Short mmCIF file of C-alpha atoms in Angstrom, two decimals:
data_model
loop_
_atom_site.label_atom_id
_atom_site.label_comp_id
_atom_site.label_asym_id
_atom_site.label_seq_id
_atom_site.Cartn_x
_atom_site.Cartn_y
_atom_site.Cartn_z
CA MET S 1 -29.40 197.80 39.30
CA LYS S 2 -29.65 195.76 36.12
CA ARG S 3 -31.34 198.41 33.75
CA PRO S 4 -27.89 201.26 33.82
CA LEU S 5 -26.16 198.17 33.57
CA LEU S 6 -27.53 197.25 29.87
CA ARG S 7 -27.51 200.30 28.88
CA LEU S 8 -23.35 200.48 29.52
CA CYS S 9 -23.37 197.73 27.87
CA ARG S 10 -24.94 198.88 24.33
CA HIS S 11 -22.64 202.05 24.72
CA VAL S 12 -20.14 199.71 25.27
CA ALA S 13 -20.79 198.18 21.83
CA VAL S 14 -21.16 201.10 20.16
CA LEU S 15 -17.59 202.01 21.36
CA VAL S 16 -15.74 199.15 19.96
CA THR S 17 -17.52 199.14 16.55
CA ALA S 18 -16.62 202.88 16.59
CA LEU S 19 -12.86 203.29 16.75
CA SER S 20 -12.86 205.26 13.75
CA VAL S 21 -12.70 208.25 12.09
CA ALA S 22 -16.24 208.79 11.66
CA LEU S 23 -19.00 209.69 14.54
CA ALA S 24 -22.01 209.92 16.20
CA PRO S 25 -24.18 208.89 13.03
CA ALA S 26 -22.23 206.54 11.24
CA ALA S 27 -21.05 204.36 14.83
CA ALA S 28 -24.15 203.90 15.55
CA GLN S 29 -24.76 202.47 12.09
CA SER S 30 -21.86 200.29 12.12
CA ARG S 31 -23.45 199.06 15.82
CA SER S 32 -26.57 197.67 13.50
CA GLU S 33 -24.28 196.04 11.26
CA LYS S 34 -21.74 194.19 13.55
CA THR S 35 -23.67 190.91 13.62
CA SER S 36 -23.93 190.61 9.81
CA LEU S 37 -21.94 193.61 8.27
CA PRO S 38 -22.84 193.85 4.33
CA ILE S 39 -19.93 193.19 3.20
CA VAL S 40 -18.24 193.44 -0.33
CA ARG S 41 -16.13 191.47 -2.70
CA ASP S 42 -14.04 193.30 -5.60
CA ALA S 43 -11.18 193.06 -7.19
CA GLU S 44 -11.08 196.66 -8.56
CA ILE S 45 -11.63 198.50 -5.10
CA GLU S 46 -9.75 196.64 -2.77
CA ALA S 47 -6.40 196.31 -5.46
CA LEU S 48 -6.75 199.86 -5.44
CA VAL S 49 -7.47 200.43 -0.90
CA ALA S 50 -4.87 197.88 -0.46
CA ASP S 51 -1.81 199.99 -2.98
CA TYR S 52 -3.09 202.85 -0.24
CA ALA S 53 -2.23 200.88 2.28
CA ARG S 54 0.53 198.95 1.83
CA PRO S 55 3.51 201.78 2.31
CA LEU S 56 1.60 202.64 5.54
CA LEU S 57 1.65 199.31 7.15
CA LYS S 58 5.67 199.38 6.55
CA ALA S 59 5.92 203.05 7.48
CA ALA S 60 4.03 201.87 10.91
CA GLY S 61 6.13 198.01 11.23
CA LEU S 62 2.64 195.98 10.15
CA SER S 63 3.37 195.09 7.22
CA ARG S 64 3.82 191.77 7.76
CA SER S 65 1.09 191.76 10.63
CA GLY S 66 -1.67 190.10 8.23
CA ILE S 67 -3.76 193.28 8.07
CA GLN S 68 -6.75 192.65 6.39
CA ILE S 69 -9.25 195.17 4.83
CA VAL S 70 -12.30 194.54 4.32
CA LEU S 71 -14.63 196.77 2.34
CA VAL S 72 -18.47 197.64 4.38
CA ASN S 73 -21.56 198.17 2.00
CA SER S 74 -22.64 201.24 3.52
CA PRO S 75 -23.37 204.97 2.44
CA GLY S 76 -21.97 205.99 6.15
CA PHE S 77 -19.27 207.96 5.71
CA ASN S 78 -17.20 205.68 8.47
CA ALA S 79 -14.02 203.18 8.94
CA PHE S 80 -13.39 201.15 12.00
CA VAL S 81 -10.92 198.63 13.47
CA ALA S 82 -12.06 195.05 14.66
CA GLY S 83 -9.06 192.58 16.04
CA ARG S 84 -5.63 192.60 12.62
CA ARG S 85 -8.75 193.82 10.22
CA ILE S 86 -9.78 197.56 9.35
CA PHE S 87 -13.29 198.09 8.26
CA ILE S 88 -13.79 201.06 5.29
CA ASN S 89 -17.41 201.33 4.17
CA THR S 90 -18.31 201.96 0.28
CA GLY S 91 -19.41 205.96 1.52
CA ALA S 92 -16.10 206.93 2.65
CA ILE S 93 -14.76 206.08 -0.86
CA THR S 94 -17.47 208.16 -2.92
CA ALA S 95 -17.53 210.69 -0.31
CA THR S 96 -13.49 210.93 -0.07
CA GLU S 97 -12.73 213.37 -3.59
CA THR S 98 -9.26 212.49 -3.74
CA PRO S 99 -7.28 209.79 -2.78
CA ASN S 100 -4.92 211.27 -0.47
CA GLN S 101 -8.18 212.01 1.79
CA LEU S 102 -8.64 208.14 1.53
CA ILE S 103 -5.10 207.94 2.61
CA GLY S 104 -5.54 209.56 5.33
CA ILE S 105 -8.58 207.41 7.08
CA ILE S 106 -6.15 204.69 6.60
CA ALA S 107 -3.47 205.92 8.16
CA HIS S 108 -5.69 207.26 11.05
CA GLU S 109 -6.97 203.72 11.46
CA ILE S 110 -3.08 202.17 11.05
CA GLY S 111 -2.78 204.45 14.04
CA HIS S 112 -4.94 202.16 16.25
CA LEU S 113 -3.49 198.90 14.84
CA ALA S 114 0.19 200.07 15.76
CA GLY S 115 -0.76 201.54 18.99
CA GLY S 116 -2.57 199.14 20.80
CA HIS S 117 -5.61 200.99 21.31
CA GLN S 118 -8.15 197.95 21.31
CA GLN S 119 -5.80 196.48 23.99
CA ARG S 120 -5.95 199.85 26.13
CA LEU S 121 -10.17 200.63 25.79
CA ARG S 122 -10.60 196.47 26.86
CA GLU S 123 -8.39 197.89 30.13
CA GLN S 124 -10.25 201.10 30.02
CA LEU S 125 -14.50 198.98 29.27
CA GLU S 126 -13.54 196.46 33.07
CA ARG S 127 -12.50 199.70 34.32
CA SER S 128 -15.72 201.59 33.42
CA GLN S 129 -17.34 198.71 34.16
CA THR S 130 -16.01 198.44 37.69
CA ILE S 131 -17.43 202.15 38.20
CA ALA S 132 -20.23 201.33 37.00
CA ILE S 133 -21.50 198.02 39.27
CA VAL S 134 -20.29 199.71 42.67
CA ALA S 135 -21.95 202.77 41.95
CA GLY S 136 -25.41 200.22 41.02
CA LEU S 137 -24.38 197.96 43.99
CA LEU S 138 -24.56 201.85 46.77
CA GLY S 139 -27.74 202.93 44.60
CA ALA S 140 -29.63 199.96 44.75
CA GLY S 141 -28.35 199.25 48.33
CA ILE S 142 -29.73 202.63 49.18
CA ALA S 143 -33.06 202.20 47.47
CA VAL S 144 -33.64 198.53 49.48
CA ALA S 145 -33.07 200.38 52.32
CA GLY S 146 -35.55 203.66 51.43
CA ALA S 147 -38.01 201.02 50.67
CA SER S 148 -38.64 199.03 53.48
CA THR S 149 -38.38 202.39 56.10
CA GLY S 150 -41.05 204.16 54.19
CA THR S 151 -38.72 206.86 52.62
CA GLY S 152 -39.04 208.00 49.60
CA GLY S 153 -35.85 210.30 49.33
CA ALA S 154 -33.53 207.55 49.94
CA ALA S 155 -35.52 205.63 46.88
CA GLN S 156 -35.17 208.36 44.46
CA ALA S 157 -31.23 209.43 45.94
CA GLY S 158 -30.28 205.71 45.14
CA ALA S 159 -31.83 205.80 41.71
CA GLY S 160 -29.84 208.93 41.06
CA LEU S 161 -26.71 206.87 42.66
CA ILE S 162 -27.48 204.50 39.83
CA SER S 163 -28.00 206.16 36.73
CA GLY S 164 -24.60 208.50 37.96
CA GLY S 165 -22.36 206.13 37.95
CA SER S 166 -23.25 204.66 34.90
CA ALA S 167 -23.37 208.56 33.65
CA ALA S 168 -19.89 208.61 35.30
CA ALA S 169 -18.44 205.40 33.96
CA GLN S 170 -20.00 206.66 30.10
CA ARG S 171 -18.02 210.11 30.20
CA SER S 172 -14.75 208.43 32.07
CA LEU S 173 -14.33 205.64 28.40
CA LEU S 174 -15.51 208.22 26.26
CA SER S 175 -13.19 210.81 27.29
CA TYR S 176 -10.53 208.36 26.79
CA GLN S 177 -10.86 207.04 23.95
CA ARG S 178 -11.12 210.52 22.90
CA GLY S 179 -8.29 210.90 23.74
CA GLU S 180 -6.92 207.86 21.57
CA GLU S 181 -8.51 209.36 18.50
CA SER S 182 -6.37 212.81 18.70
CA ALA S 183 -3.53 210.13 19.74
CA ALA S 184 -4.38 207.93 15.94
CA ASP S 185 -4.56 211.65 14.11
CA ARG S 186 -1.54 212.44 15.43
CA THR S 187 0.42 208.91 14.11
CA ALA S 188 -0.94 209.13 11.22
CA LEU S 189 0.80 212.77 10.09
CA THR S 190 3.93 210.88 10.81
CA TYR S 191 3.16 207.63 8.84
CA LEU S 192 2.08 210.06 5.97
CA ASP S 193 5.33 211.98 6.52
CA ARG S 194 7.30 209.17 6.31
CA THR S 195 5.56 207.84 3.52
CA GLY S 196 6.28 211.16 1.38
CA GLN S 197 2.74 211.67 1.46
CA SER S 198 0.64 215.18 2.11
CA GLY S 199 -1.60 215.55 5.69
CA LYS S 200 -3.73 217.83 3.80
CA GLY S 201 -6.14 215.16 2.46
CA LEU S 202 -6.71 214.09 6.44
CA LEU S 203 -7.45 217.86 7.40
CA GLU S 204 -9.52 218.73 4.33
CA THR S 205 -11.35 215.19 5.71
CA PHE S 206 -12.36 216.61 8.62
CA SER S 207 -13.32 220.23 7.41
CA THR S 208 -16.03 218.27 5.44
CA LEU S 209 -17.17 216.13 8.00
CA ASP S 210 -17.42 220.10 9.96
CA ARG S 211 -19.07 221.52 6.68
CA ASN S 212 -21.87 218.94 6.63
CA ASN S 213 -22.61 219.11 10.54
CA LEU S 214 -21.75 215.16 10.95
CA PHE S 215 -21.02 215.26 14.15
CA ALA S 216 -23.70 215.61 16.77
CA THR S 217 -22.84 219.12 17.70
CA ALA S 218 -26.11 219.38 19.89
CA ARG S 219 -24.96 217.14 22.74
CA SER S 220 -22.25 218.34 24.83
CA ASN S 221 -18.85 217.15 24.01
CA TYR S 222 -17.65 215.07 26.43
CA LEU S 223 -20.76 212.73 25.44
CA SER S 224 -18.82 212.63 22.00
CA SER S 225 -15.89 209.71 21.83
CA HIS S 226 -14.26 211.55 18.87
CA PRO S 227 -13.43 215.13 19.72
CA MET S 228 -14.68 218.04 16.96
CA PRO S 229 -13.39 218.30 13.58
CA ARG S 230 -13.25 222.06 13.82
CA GLU S 231 -10.63 220.79 17.10
CA ARG S 232 -8.81 217.97 15.08
CA ILE S 233 -8.09 220.88 12.20
CA VAL S 234 -6.78 223.37 14.49
CA ALA S 235 -4.35 220.05 16.52
CA LEU S 236 -3.59 218.79 13.33
CA GLU S 237 -2.95 221.91 11.08
CA ALA S 238 0.58 223.17 12.13
CA ALA S 239 2.08 219.96 11.95
CA ALA S 240 0.43 218.66 8.98
CA ARG S 241 2.06 221.94 7.13
CA GLU S 242 5.91 221.17 8.63
CA SER S 243 6.29 218.46 6.54
CA GLN S 244 8.23 218.89 3.05
CA HIS S 245 5.11 216.93 1.46
CA PHE S 246 2.35 218.49 2.31
CA GLY S 247 1.98 220.63 -0.99
CA ARG S 248 2.37 217.41 -2.28
CA THR S 249 -0.53 215.99 -4.67
CA ASP S 250 -1.71 212.97 -6.15
CA PRO S 251 -0.63 211.44 -9.39
CA PRO S 252 -3.08 211.83 -12.58
CA ALA S 253 -3.52 207.86 -13.03
CA LEU S 254 -3.83 207.57 -8.91
CA VAL S 255 -6.64 209.72 -9.16
CA GLU S 256 -8.53 208.15 -12.32
CA ARG S 257 -8.53 204.53 -10.29
CA HIS S 258 -9.82 206.03 -7.71
CA ASN S 259 -12.88 208.07 -9.43
CA LEU S 260 -12.76 204.50 -10.77
CA ALA S 261 -14.26 202.98 -7.79
CA ARG S 262 -16.15 205.76 -7.16
CA ALA S 263 -18.25 205.43 -10.29
CA LYS S 264 -18.39 201.50 -9.83
CA ILE S 265 -20.02 201.72 -6.35
CA ALA S 266 -22.32 204.64 -7.31
CA ALA S 267 -23.50 202.43 -10.38
CA TYR S 268 -24.20 199.61 -8.20
CA ASN S 269 -25.53 201.24 -5.39
CA GLY S 270 -27.42 204.00 -6.37
CA GLY S 271 -28.17 203.31 -10.40
CA MET S 272 -27.90 205.97 -12.88
CA GLY S 273 -28.96 208.91 -10.84
CA ASP S 274 -25.87 208.50 -8.41
CA VAL S 275 -23.25 208.34 -10.95
CA ARG S 276 -24.50 211.01 -12.32
CA ARG S 277 -24.69 213.29 -9.62
CA LEU S 278 -21.15 212.34 -8.50
CA PHE S 279 -19.84 213.58 -11.44
CA ALA S 280 -21.69 216.23 -12.03
CA ARG S 281 -19.13 218.31 -13.19
CA ASP S 282 -17.41 216.36 -16.05
CA PRO S 283 -19.85 214.63 -17.00
CA ARG S 284 -17.90 212.19 -20.28
CA GLY S 285 -14.66 211.55 -18.32
CA LEU S 286 -13.89 208.51 -18.45
CA PRO S 287 -14.57 207.52 -14.61
CA ALA S 288 -18.21 208.88 -15.92
CA LEU S 289 -18.27 206.70 -18.34
CA TYR S 290 -17.03 203.80 -16.59
CA GLY S 291 -20.11 204.60 -13.79
CA ASP S 292 -22.89 204.53 -16.97
CA ALA S 293 -21.81 201.92 -18.84
CA ILE S 294 -22.34 199.53 -15.38
CA ALA S 295 -25.50 201.09 -14.35
CA THR S 296 -26.90 200.51 -18.23
CA GLN S 297 -25.44 196.65 -17.50
CA LEU S 298 -27.61 196.22 -14.75
CA ALA S 299 -30.44 197.81 -16.21
CA GLY S 300 -31.02 194.88 -17.83
CA SER S 301 -29.48 196.98 -21.30
CA THR S 302 -26.63 194.47 -22.24
CA SER S 303 -25.96 195.02 -25.61
CA SER S 304 -25.94 198.92 -25.12
CA ALA S 305 -23.46 197.94 -21.98
CA LEU S 306 -21.20 196.36 -23.73
CA GLN S 307 -20.76 198.85 -26.60
CA LYS S 308 -19.81 201.23 -23.84
CA ILE S 309 -17.78 199.19 -22.18
CA ASP S 310 -16.27 198.58 -25.62
CA ALA S 311 -15.16 202.10 -26.00
CA LEU S 312 -13.83 202.46 -22.78
CA ILE S 313 -11.32 199.12 -23.16
CA ALA S 314 -10.56 201.18 -26.25
CA ALA S 315 -9.17 204.46 -24.55
CA ARG S 316 -7.56 202.18 -21.66
CA PRO S 317 -7.00 198.52 -23.30
CA ASN S 318 -4.42 197.62 -20.24
CA ASN S 319 -6.94 198.13 -17.69
CA PRO S 320 -7.97 194.76 -16.27
CA TRP S 321 -10.93 195.91 -15.03
CA PHE S 322 -12.97 197.13 -17.50
CA HIS S 323 -12.50 193.48 -19.58
CA GLU S 324 -13.87 192.25 -16.10
CA MET S 325 -16.86 194.34 -16.43
CA ARG S 326 -16.82 193.32 -20.20
CA GLY S 327 -17.36 189.74 -18.89
CA GLU S 328 -19.37 190.64 -15.99
CA THR S 329 -21.96 192.28 -18.98
CA LEU S 330 -21.40 189.01 -21.38
CA MET S 331 -22.29 186.38 -18.25
CA ALA S 332 -25.51 188.61 -17.61
CA ALA S 333 -26.71 187.84 -21.81
CA GLY S 334 -25.54 184.56 -21.19
CA GLN S 335 -23.04 184.62 -23.60
CA ALA S 336 -20.41 182.39 -21.13
CA SER S 337 -17.46 181.64 -23.03
CA LYS S 338 -16.82 184.86 -24.55
CA ALA S 339 -16.99 185.86 -20.50
CA ALA S 340 -14.48 183.32 -19.78
CA ALA S 341 -11.91 184.95 -22.59
CA ALA S 342 -13.04 188.33 -21.56
CA TYR S 343 -12.45 187.11 -17.36
CA ALA S 344 -8.85 185.93 -18.46
CA GLN S 345 -7.90 189.15 -20.23
CA ALA S 346 -8.42 190.63 -17.02
CA VAL S 347 -6.17 188.30 -15.70
CA LYS S 348 -3.72 188.41 -17.98
CA LEU S 349 -3.60 192.42 -17.37
CA ASP S 350 -3.99 192.01 -13.74
CA GLY S 351 -0.72 193.14 -11.34
CA THR S 352 -1.95 192.17 -8.56
CA GLY S 353 -2.71 188.50 -8.97
CA SER S 354 -6.36 188.57 -7.53
CA GLY S 355 -7.98 185.29 -6.42
CA ILE S 356 -11.76 186.90 -7.13
CA LEU S 357 -9.98 187.48 -10.71
CA LYS S 358 -8.67 183.85 -11.86
CA ALA S 359 -11.89 182.18 -10.07
CA GLU S 360 -14.68 184.50 -12.89
CA VAL S 361 -12.65 183.07 -14.98
CA GLY S 362 -13.67 179.34 -13.97
CA GLN S 363 -16.83 180.25 -13.00
CA ALA S 364 -17.90 181.34 -15.84
CA ILE S 365 -17.09 177.79 -17.66
CA VAL S 366 -18.87 176.19 -15.37
CA SER S 367 -22.45 178.56 -16.06
CA GLY S 368 -21.36 177.33 -20.09
CA GLY S 369 -22.20 173.51 -19.26
CA ASP S 370 -19.92 172.08 -21.57
CA ARG S 371 -18.49 168.67 -19.49
CA SER S 372 -15.23 167.57 -21.08
CA GLN S 373 -14.38 171.90 -19.72
CA MET S 374 -15.37 171.12 -15.82
CA PRO S 375 -11.37 169.70 -14.93
CA LYS S 376 -10.34 173.08 -16.52
CA ALA S 377 -12.88 175.32 -14.89
CA ILE S 378 -12.47 173.72 -10.99
CA GLU S 379 -7.96 173.93 -11.90
CA LEU S 380 -9.28 177.66 -12.46
CA ILE S 381 -11.32 178.34 -9.46
CA ARG S 382 -8.93 176.13 -6.72
CA ALA S 383 -5.94 178.32 -8.20
CA GLY S 384 -8.36 181.41 -7.74
CA LEU S 385 -9.35 179.99 -3.77
CA GLN S 386 -5.99 179.00 -3.03
CA SER S 387 -4.94 182.61 -3.35
CA ASP S 388 -8.11 184.18 -1.44
CA PRO S 389 -10.35 181.36 0.10
CA ALA S 390 -12.99 183.57 1.59
CA ASN S 391 -14.43 184.02 -1.97
CA ALA S 392 -17.87 182.44 -1.65
CA PRO S 393 -19.41 182.49 -4.71
CA ALA S 394 -16.24 180.52 -5.81
CA TYR S 395 -17.33 177.38 -3.76
CA ARG S 396 -20.64 177.69 -5.25
CA PHE S 397 -19.52 177.27 -8.40
CA LEU S 398 -16.53 174.41 -7.58
CA ALA S 399 -19.84 172.67 -6.76
CA MET S 400 -21.73 172.61 -9.36
CA ALA S 401 -18.14 171.95 -11.31
CA TYR S 402 -18.03 168.74 -9.45
CA GLY S 403 -21.68 168.03 -9.88
CA HIS S 404 -21.60 168.54 -13.79
CA LEU S 405 -19.31 165.69 -13.48
CA GLY S 406 -21.65 162.65 -11.09
CA GLU S 407 -18.62 163.32 -7.93
CA VAL S 408 -21.51 164.88 -5.69
CA GLY S 409 -19.12 164.00 -2.92
CA LYS S 410 -17.04 166.43 -3.62
CA ALA S 411 -19.80 168.44 -4.71
CA GLU S 412 -20.79 168.76 -1.10
CA LEU S 413 -17.49 168.65 0.49
CA ALA S 414 -16.94 172.27 -2.03
CA THR S 415 -20.12 173.79 -0.18
CA ALA S 416 -18.76 172.43 2.76
CA GLU S 417 -15.83 174.38 2.77
CA GLY S 418 -17.87 177.89 1.51
CA TYR S 419 -19.74 177.57 4.84
CA TRP S 420 -16.66 176.66 7.08
CA HIS S 421 -14.83 179.39 5.39
CA GLY S 422 -18.13 182.07 5.62
CA GLY S 423 -17.68 181.13 9.80
CA ASN S 424 -21.04 178.75 9.63
CA ILE S 425 -19.51 175.90 11.04
CA ARG S 426 -22.50 174.31 11.47
CA GLN S 427 -23.37 173.90 8.03
CA ALA S 428 -20.13 173.32 7.24
CA GLN S 429 -20.39 169.54 9.21
CA ILE S 430 -23.53 168.81 7.98
CA PHE S 431 -22.59 169.27 4.74
CA ALA S 432 -18.91 167.67 5.34
CA THR S 433 -21.14 164.49 7.08
CA ARG S 434 -23.15 164.16 3.70
CA ALA S 435 -20.18 164.43 1.26
CA GLN S 436 -18.11 161.26 3.98
CA GLN S 437 -20.81 159.63 3.19
CA LYS S 438 -19.33 159.42 -0.38
CA LEU S 439 -15.97 160.12 -0.46
CA LYS S 440 -13.39 156.98 0.18
CA PRO S 441 -12.23 156.60 3.84
CA GLY S 442 -8.90 157.92 3.99
CA SER S 443 -8.73 160.11 0.66
CA PRO S 444 -7.30 163.11 1.08
CA SER S 445 -11.13 164.84 0.18
CA TRP S 446 -12.61 162.32 3.37
CA LEU S 447 -9.58 163.69 5.56
CA GLN S 448 -10.50 167.43 4.19
CA ALA S 449 -13.87 167.20 5.25
CA GLN S 450 -12.98 165.64 8.31
CA ASP S 451 -11.11 168.44 9.68
CA ILE S 452 -13.69 170.20 8.97
CA LEU S 453 -15.68 167.72 11.37
CA GLN S 454 -13.11 168.19 14.19
CA THR S 455 -13.51 172.07 14.20
CA LYS S 456 -15.44 173.63 17.66
CA PRO S 457 -18.41 175.84 16.53
CA ARG S 458 -17.71 179.25 18.54
CA SER S 459 -20.42 179.88 20.96
#
């Protein structure tokens, strides 16, 4: 009886992770990542995706629901929801050639959240597990009876009933989820229409999936947790074309931002080769040149990279992300003070209030090693963490800044904070204990360490 139930549990793990716009290959990949997702933190890409999601969340009535969008560093074409978070693979960004295509995917995932699909999926899982458990008990009973009487046929029938019950539960669950996927597709079109955007990108995404045969066509459709892409296109196309916004195209400035994000992802994950393949049709366009500059810096040619980035800044002097990349390149070249100035210019031009950018100014100052500048660095990093407390590298630099000032207790407290926000409660409490031994009892820092110590580790 245990084996069929284990198979069902493994299948359930895939389904929970795969409330997504993509299908079997990507869902399987997400299952392998679910215990340790390779999360990406990038101010530029996060700002772009947030701009895509903001009007859709408002249209869905979720703008005040604390929905968080998380970037996953994976080449698979996938997006999924979990809790109050929408996870988007970087591969989904690079694969979408227009903003509207990625916006359609985000609208689909918001449809899952607004529709309460996760809660209903949990209820359906409970029903499916009941089916499997009952079938397993009946099958085990027949098998035991057959074994005791020496009737091999009865034992085989019992085994068949066990596996049959598991299969029935699986089919029920998959059929249910296909219905939720179709509902999310329709809801996505509603949100796109309310925000004056076209549903064409969503259709184009399904056409790409169909053309690339990313769906497991060799398997029977009822064993798929999503409708086949061609079916989704047929079901949605008429409704999408009815919208007065169907023919609307993306603004050129937004297309450029989208392609700059794609170029950055390609450069970091695949280097110059991936950038050239992605922008083969426009190798001298700004996104291709941006990707080339990043890839050059990553290859260690910092002086050449600076020349390329300065050319980009001359073309778009008010682009904060070019200045941020200049700061990163100067850091790689060991010019921390100049890097801090470049990051500061990025903060000045940034309209999003990114905590990552604010902290980067302080981090560059810390790297410079000037002890007299450490209070300023601490102030800047703390300001960044106030708006973005999940910025793990910032805590390391904060600890270094306190270390330069000889404030070891606060350095260990900063390390504890980093572990705490990263979810590693056990390590957080180890450093909080060490911090308290060096901090004045009852002081604000000592009390902060006490708060960490009183957190109960998750089982």
